[in-house]
mmCIF file of C-alpha atoms in Angstrom:
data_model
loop_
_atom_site.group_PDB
_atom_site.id
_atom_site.type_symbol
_atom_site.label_atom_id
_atom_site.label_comp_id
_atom_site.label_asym_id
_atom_site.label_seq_id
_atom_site.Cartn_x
_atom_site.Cartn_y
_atom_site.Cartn_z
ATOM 1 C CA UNK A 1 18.740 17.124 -7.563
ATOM 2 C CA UNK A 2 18.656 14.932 -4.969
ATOM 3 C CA UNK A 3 20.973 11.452 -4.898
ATOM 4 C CA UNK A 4 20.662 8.346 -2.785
ATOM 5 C CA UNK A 5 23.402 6.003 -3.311
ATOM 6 C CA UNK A 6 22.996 2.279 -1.188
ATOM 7 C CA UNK A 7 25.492 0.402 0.081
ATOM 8 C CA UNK A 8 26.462 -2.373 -0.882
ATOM 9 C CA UNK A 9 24.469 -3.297 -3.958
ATOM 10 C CA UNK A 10 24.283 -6.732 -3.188
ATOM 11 C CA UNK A 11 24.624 -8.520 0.049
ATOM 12 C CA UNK A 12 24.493 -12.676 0.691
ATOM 13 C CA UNK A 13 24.266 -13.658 4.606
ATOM 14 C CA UNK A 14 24.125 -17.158 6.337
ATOM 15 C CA UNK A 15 20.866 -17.248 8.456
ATOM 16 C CA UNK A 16 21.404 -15.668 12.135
ATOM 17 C CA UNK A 17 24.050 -13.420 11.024
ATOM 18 C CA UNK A 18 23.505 -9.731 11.567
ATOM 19 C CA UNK A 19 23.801 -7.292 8.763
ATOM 20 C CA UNK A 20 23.867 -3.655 7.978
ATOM 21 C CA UNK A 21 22.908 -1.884 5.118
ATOM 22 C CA UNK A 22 23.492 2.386 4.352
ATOM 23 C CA UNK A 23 21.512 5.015 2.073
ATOM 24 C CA UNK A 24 23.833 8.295 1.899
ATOM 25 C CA UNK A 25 22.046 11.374 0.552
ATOM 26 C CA UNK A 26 24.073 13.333 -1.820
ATOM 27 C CA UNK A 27 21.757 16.162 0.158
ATOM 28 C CA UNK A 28 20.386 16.765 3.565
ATOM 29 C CA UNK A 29 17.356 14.280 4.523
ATOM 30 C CA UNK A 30 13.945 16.176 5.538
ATOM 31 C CA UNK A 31 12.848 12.417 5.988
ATOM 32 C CA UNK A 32 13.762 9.040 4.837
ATOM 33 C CA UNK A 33 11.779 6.241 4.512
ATOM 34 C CA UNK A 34 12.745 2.338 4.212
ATOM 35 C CA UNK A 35 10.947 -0.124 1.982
ATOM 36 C CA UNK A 36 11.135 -3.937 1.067
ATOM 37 C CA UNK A 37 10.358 -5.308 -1.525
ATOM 38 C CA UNK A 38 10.264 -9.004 -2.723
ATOM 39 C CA UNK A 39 11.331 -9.954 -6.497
ATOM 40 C CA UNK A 40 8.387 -9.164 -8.604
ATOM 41 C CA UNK A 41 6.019 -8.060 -5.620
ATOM 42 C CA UNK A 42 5.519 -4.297 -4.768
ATOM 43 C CA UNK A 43 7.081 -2.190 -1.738
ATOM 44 C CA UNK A 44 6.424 -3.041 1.838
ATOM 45 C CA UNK A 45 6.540 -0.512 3.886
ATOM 46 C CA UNK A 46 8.911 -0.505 6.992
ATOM 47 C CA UNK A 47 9.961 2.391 8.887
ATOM 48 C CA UNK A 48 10.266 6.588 8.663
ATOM 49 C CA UNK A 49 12.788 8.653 9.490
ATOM 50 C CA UNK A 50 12.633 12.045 10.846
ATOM 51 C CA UNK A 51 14.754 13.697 12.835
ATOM 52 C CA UNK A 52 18.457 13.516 13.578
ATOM 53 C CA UNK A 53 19.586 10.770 15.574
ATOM 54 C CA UNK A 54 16.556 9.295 15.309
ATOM 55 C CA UNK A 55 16.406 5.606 15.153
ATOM 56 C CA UNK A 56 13.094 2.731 14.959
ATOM 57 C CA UNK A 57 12.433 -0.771 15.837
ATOM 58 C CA UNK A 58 10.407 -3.034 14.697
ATOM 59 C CA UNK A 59 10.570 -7.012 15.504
ATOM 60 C CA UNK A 60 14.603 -7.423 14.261
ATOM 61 C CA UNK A 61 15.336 -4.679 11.913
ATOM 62 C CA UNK A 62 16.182 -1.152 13.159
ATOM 63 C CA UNK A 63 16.435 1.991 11.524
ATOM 64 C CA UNK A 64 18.962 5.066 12.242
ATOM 65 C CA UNK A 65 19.325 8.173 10.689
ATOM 66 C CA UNK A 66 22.448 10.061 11.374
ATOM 67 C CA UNK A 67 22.774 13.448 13.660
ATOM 68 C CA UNK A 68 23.476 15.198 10.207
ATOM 69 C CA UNK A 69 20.574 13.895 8.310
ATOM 70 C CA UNK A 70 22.974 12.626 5.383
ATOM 71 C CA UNK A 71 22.714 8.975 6.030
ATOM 72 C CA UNK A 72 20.763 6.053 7.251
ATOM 73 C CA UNK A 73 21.800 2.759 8.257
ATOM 74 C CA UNK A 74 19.145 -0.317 8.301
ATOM 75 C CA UNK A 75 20.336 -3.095 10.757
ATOM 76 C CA UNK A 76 19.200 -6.887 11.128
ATOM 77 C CA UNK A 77 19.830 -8.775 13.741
ATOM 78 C CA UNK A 78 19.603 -12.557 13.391
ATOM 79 C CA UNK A 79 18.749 -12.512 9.797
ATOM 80 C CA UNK A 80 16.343 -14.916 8.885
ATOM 81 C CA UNK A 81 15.232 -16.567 5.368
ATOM 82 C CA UNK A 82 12.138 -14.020 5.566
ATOM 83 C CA UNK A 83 14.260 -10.803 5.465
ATOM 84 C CA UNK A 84 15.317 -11.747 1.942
ATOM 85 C CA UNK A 85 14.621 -9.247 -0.547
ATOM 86 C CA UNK A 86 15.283 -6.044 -2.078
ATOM 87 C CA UNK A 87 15.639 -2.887 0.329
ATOM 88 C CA UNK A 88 15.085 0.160 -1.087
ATOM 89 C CA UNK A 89 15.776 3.701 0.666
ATOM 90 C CA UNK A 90 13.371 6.903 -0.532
ATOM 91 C CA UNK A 91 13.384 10.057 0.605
ATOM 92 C CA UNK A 92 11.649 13.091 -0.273
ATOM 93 C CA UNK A 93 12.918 16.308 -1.849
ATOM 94 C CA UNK A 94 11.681 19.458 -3.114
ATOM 95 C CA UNK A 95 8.080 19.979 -3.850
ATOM 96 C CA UNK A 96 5.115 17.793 -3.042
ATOM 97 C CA UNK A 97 6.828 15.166 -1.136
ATOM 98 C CA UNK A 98 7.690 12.921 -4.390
ATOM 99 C CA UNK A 99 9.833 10.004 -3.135
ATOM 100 C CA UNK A 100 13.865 9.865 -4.664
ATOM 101 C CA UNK A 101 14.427 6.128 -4.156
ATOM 102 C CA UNK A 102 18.041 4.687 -4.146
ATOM 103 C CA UNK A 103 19.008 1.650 -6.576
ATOM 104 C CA UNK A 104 18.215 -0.991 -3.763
ATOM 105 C CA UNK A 105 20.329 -3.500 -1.884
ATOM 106 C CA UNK A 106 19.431 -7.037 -3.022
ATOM 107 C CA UNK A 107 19.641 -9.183 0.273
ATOM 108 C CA UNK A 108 19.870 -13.096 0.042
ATOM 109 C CA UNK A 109 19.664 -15.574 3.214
ATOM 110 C CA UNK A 110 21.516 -18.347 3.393
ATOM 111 C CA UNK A 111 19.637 -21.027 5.187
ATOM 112 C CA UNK B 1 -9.473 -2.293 4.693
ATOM 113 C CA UNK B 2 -7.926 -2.688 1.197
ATOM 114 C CA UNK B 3 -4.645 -1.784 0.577
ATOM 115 C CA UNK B 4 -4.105 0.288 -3.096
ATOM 116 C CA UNK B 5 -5.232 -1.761 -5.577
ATOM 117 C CA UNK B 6 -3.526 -1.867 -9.210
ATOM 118 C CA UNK B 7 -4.742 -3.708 -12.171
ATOM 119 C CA UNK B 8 -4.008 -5.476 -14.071
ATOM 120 C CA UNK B 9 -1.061 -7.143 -12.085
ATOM 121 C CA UNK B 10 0.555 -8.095 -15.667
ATOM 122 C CA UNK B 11 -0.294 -6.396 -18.841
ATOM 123 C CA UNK B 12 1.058 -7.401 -22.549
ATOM 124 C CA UNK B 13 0.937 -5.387 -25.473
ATOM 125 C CA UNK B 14 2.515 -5.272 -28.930
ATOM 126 C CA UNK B 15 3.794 -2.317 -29.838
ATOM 127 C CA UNK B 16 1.555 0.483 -30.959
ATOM 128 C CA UNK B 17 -0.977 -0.251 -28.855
ATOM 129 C CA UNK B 18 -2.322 1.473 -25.755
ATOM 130 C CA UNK B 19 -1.756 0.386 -22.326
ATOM 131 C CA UNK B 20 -3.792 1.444 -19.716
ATOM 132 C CA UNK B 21 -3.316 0.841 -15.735
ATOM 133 C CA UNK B 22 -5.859 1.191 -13.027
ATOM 134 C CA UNK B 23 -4.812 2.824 -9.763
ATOM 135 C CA UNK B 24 -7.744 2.685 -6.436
ATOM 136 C CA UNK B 25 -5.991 4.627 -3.657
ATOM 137 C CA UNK B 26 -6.927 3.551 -0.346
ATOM 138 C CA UNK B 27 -9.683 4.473 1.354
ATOM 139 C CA UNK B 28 -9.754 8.108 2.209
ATOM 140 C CA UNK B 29 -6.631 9.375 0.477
ATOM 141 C CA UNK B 30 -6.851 11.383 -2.200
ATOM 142 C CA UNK B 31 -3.435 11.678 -3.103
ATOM 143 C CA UNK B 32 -2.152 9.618 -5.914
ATOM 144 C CA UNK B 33 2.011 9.219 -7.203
ATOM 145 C CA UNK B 34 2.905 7.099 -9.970
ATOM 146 C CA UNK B 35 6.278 5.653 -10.085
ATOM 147 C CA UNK B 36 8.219 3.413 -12.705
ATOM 148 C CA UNK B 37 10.932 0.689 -12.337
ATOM 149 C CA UNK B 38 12.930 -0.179 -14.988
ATOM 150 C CA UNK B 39 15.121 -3.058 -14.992
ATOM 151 C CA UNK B 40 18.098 -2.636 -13.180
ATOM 152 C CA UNK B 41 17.064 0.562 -12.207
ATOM 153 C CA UNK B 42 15.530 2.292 -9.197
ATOM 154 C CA UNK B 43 12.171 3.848 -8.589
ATOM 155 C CA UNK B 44 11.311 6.829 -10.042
ATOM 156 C CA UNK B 45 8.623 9.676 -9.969
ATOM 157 C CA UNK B 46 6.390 10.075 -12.563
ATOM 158 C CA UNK B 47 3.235 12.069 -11.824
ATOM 159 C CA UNK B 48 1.395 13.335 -9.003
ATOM 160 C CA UNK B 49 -2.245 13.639 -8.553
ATOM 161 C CA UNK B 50 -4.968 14.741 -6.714
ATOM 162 C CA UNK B 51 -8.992 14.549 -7.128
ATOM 163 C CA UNK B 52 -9.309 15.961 -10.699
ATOM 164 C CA UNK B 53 -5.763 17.916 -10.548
ATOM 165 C CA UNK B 54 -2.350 16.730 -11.940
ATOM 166 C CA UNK B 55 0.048 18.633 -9.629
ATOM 167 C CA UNK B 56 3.459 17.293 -10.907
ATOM 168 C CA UNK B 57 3.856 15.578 -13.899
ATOM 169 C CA UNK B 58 7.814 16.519 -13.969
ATOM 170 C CA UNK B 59 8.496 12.841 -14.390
ATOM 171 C CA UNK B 60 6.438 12.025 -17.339
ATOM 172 C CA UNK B 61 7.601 10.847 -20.437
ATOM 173 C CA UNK B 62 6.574 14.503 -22.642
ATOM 174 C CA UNK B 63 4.986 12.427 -25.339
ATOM 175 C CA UNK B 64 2.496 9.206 -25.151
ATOM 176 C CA UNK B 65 2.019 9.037 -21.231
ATOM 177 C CA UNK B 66 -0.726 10.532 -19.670
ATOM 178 C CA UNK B 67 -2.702 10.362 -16.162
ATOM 179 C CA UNK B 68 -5.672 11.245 -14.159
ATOM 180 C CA UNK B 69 -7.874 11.026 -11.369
ATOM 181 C CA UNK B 70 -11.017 11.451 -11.813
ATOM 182 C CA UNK B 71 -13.526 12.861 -9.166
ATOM 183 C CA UNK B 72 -14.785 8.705 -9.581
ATOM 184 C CA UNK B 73 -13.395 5.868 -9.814
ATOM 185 C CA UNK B 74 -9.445 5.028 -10.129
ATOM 186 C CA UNK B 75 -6.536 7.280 -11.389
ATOM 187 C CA UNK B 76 -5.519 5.980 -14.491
ATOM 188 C CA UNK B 77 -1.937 5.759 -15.763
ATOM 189 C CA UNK B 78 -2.509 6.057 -20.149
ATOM 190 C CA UNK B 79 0.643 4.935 -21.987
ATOM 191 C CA UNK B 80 -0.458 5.329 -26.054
ATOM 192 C CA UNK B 81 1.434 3.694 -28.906
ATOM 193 C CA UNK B 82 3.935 1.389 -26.520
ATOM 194 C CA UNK B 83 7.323 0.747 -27.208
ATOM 195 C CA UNK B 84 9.577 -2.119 -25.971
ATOM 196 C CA UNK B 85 11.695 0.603 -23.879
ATOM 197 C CA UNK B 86 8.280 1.223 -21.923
ATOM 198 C CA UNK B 87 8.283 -2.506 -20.303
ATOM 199 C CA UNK B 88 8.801 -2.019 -17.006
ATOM 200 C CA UNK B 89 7.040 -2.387 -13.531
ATOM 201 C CA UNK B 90 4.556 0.733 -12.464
ATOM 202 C CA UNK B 91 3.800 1.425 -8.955
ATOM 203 C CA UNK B 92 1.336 3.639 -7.669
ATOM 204 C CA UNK B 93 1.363 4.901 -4.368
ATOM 205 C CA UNK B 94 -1.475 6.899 -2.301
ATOM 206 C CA UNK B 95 -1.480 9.557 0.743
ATOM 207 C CA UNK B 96 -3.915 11.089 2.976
ATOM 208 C CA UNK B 97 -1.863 14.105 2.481
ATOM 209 C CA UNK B 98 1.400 15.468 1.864
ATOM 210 C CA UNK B 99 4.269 14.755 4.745
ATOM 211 C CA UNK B 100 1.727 11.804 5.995
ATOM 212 C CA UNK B 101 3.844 8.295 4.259
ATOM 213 C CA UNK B 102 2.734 6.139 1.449
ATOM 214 C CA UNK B 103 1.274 3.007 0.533
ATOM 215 C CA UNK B 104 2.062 1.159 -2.556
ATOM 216 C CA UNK B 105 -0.133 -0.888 -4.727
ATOM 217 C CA UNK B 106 1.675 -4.287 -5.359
ATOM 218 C CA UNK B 107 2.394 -2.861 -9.542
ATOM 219 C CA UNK B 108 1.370 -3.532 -12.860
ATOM 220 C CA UNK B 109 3.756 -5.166 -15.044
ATOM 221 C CA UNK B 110 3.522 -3.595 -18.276
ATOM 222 C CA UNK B 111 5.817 -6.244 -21.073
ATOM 223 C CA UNK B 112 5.485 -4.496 -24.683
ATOM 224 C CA UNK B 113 6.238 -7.250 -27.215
#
């Protein structure tokens, strides 16, 4: 069965920093999809993965996924108070396109 | 144009009684997941379902759990006689198909006491 380990499990940033977080697949990625999710809230959806090399945008956070479709990195550029939160990496495998997640990152910004 | 809805957004029970949590998918998808977060734990898959059709249940508990989605109304996520190891947070998620992304309902939080 499929395995997504994140990396690292925790991560505390002063505000404006940039950061980068992984997902490694313990098996190839037929897609890979990024979520957030606040502390008692549900997931917010923020960018798919695809193809090889492919990466997304979207306002300060971007989204790679490596040429051999075993990892994905999510970078933030001038983190902000907002991007607090719990990132969570799923993927789908097998049948039916039933989402593996990883164990999340837990992000904090530092004001 | 309403996201998936879940209800309730916090549920209590004492043990042995029957939980039951309400899953509308958004409009025009008819494909429904069910997923479970434990504390300190990730995500993970539970059931599967379309219009009147469970088509995975691999990650259902094999005794006490059961879901549907009826050609009406919401799917419905049925835990009977609760125990505390079944507190937890349950997400559902809806489709317009396979391959086409999610959406997640904001969970029910299910505390057994």
């Amino acid at each position: 069965s499929q395995e997504l380990e994140q990396s690292p499990q925790s991560l505390i940033v002063q505000e404006g920093k940039n950061l980068t977080i992984n997902c490694t697949s313990s098996k190839t990625l037929y897609g890979l999809y990024w979520y957030k999710q606040k502390y008692g809230e549900g997931l917010i959806f923020l960018m798919m993965l695809q193809k090889g090399g492919e990466e997304k945008s979207h306002e300060k956070i971007t989204a790679k996924l490596d040429e051999k479709k075993q990892q994905s990195s999510l970078h933030i550029t001038a983190s902000q108070p907002s991007h607090a939160g719990i990132y969570l990496c799923g993927a789908p495998g097998g049948a039916n396109s039933k989402l593996t997640f990883g164990k999340g990152i837990t992000l904090s910004v530092r004001p | 144009n309403a996201g998936v809805m879940q209800n309730p957004r916090h549920l209590v029970r004492r043990r042995g009684q029957e939980a039951r949590l309400r899953c509308s998918p958004m409009k025009g998808h008819s494909h429904v997941y069910w997923y479970r977060q434990l504390p300190e734990e990730g995500l993970k898959f539970m059931v599967y379902l379309q219009k009147e059709n469970i088509i995975d249940e691999s990650g259902m508990p094999k005794e006490r759990f059961s879901a549907e989605f009826p050609k009406e109304g919401p799917s419905i996520l049925r835990i009977q006689q609760v125990v505390r190891g079944d507190s937890a947070a349950y997400f559902c998620a809806s489709s317009i198909g396979q391959d086409y992304g999610y959406t997640f309902g904001s969970g029910t939080r299910l505390t057994v006491v």
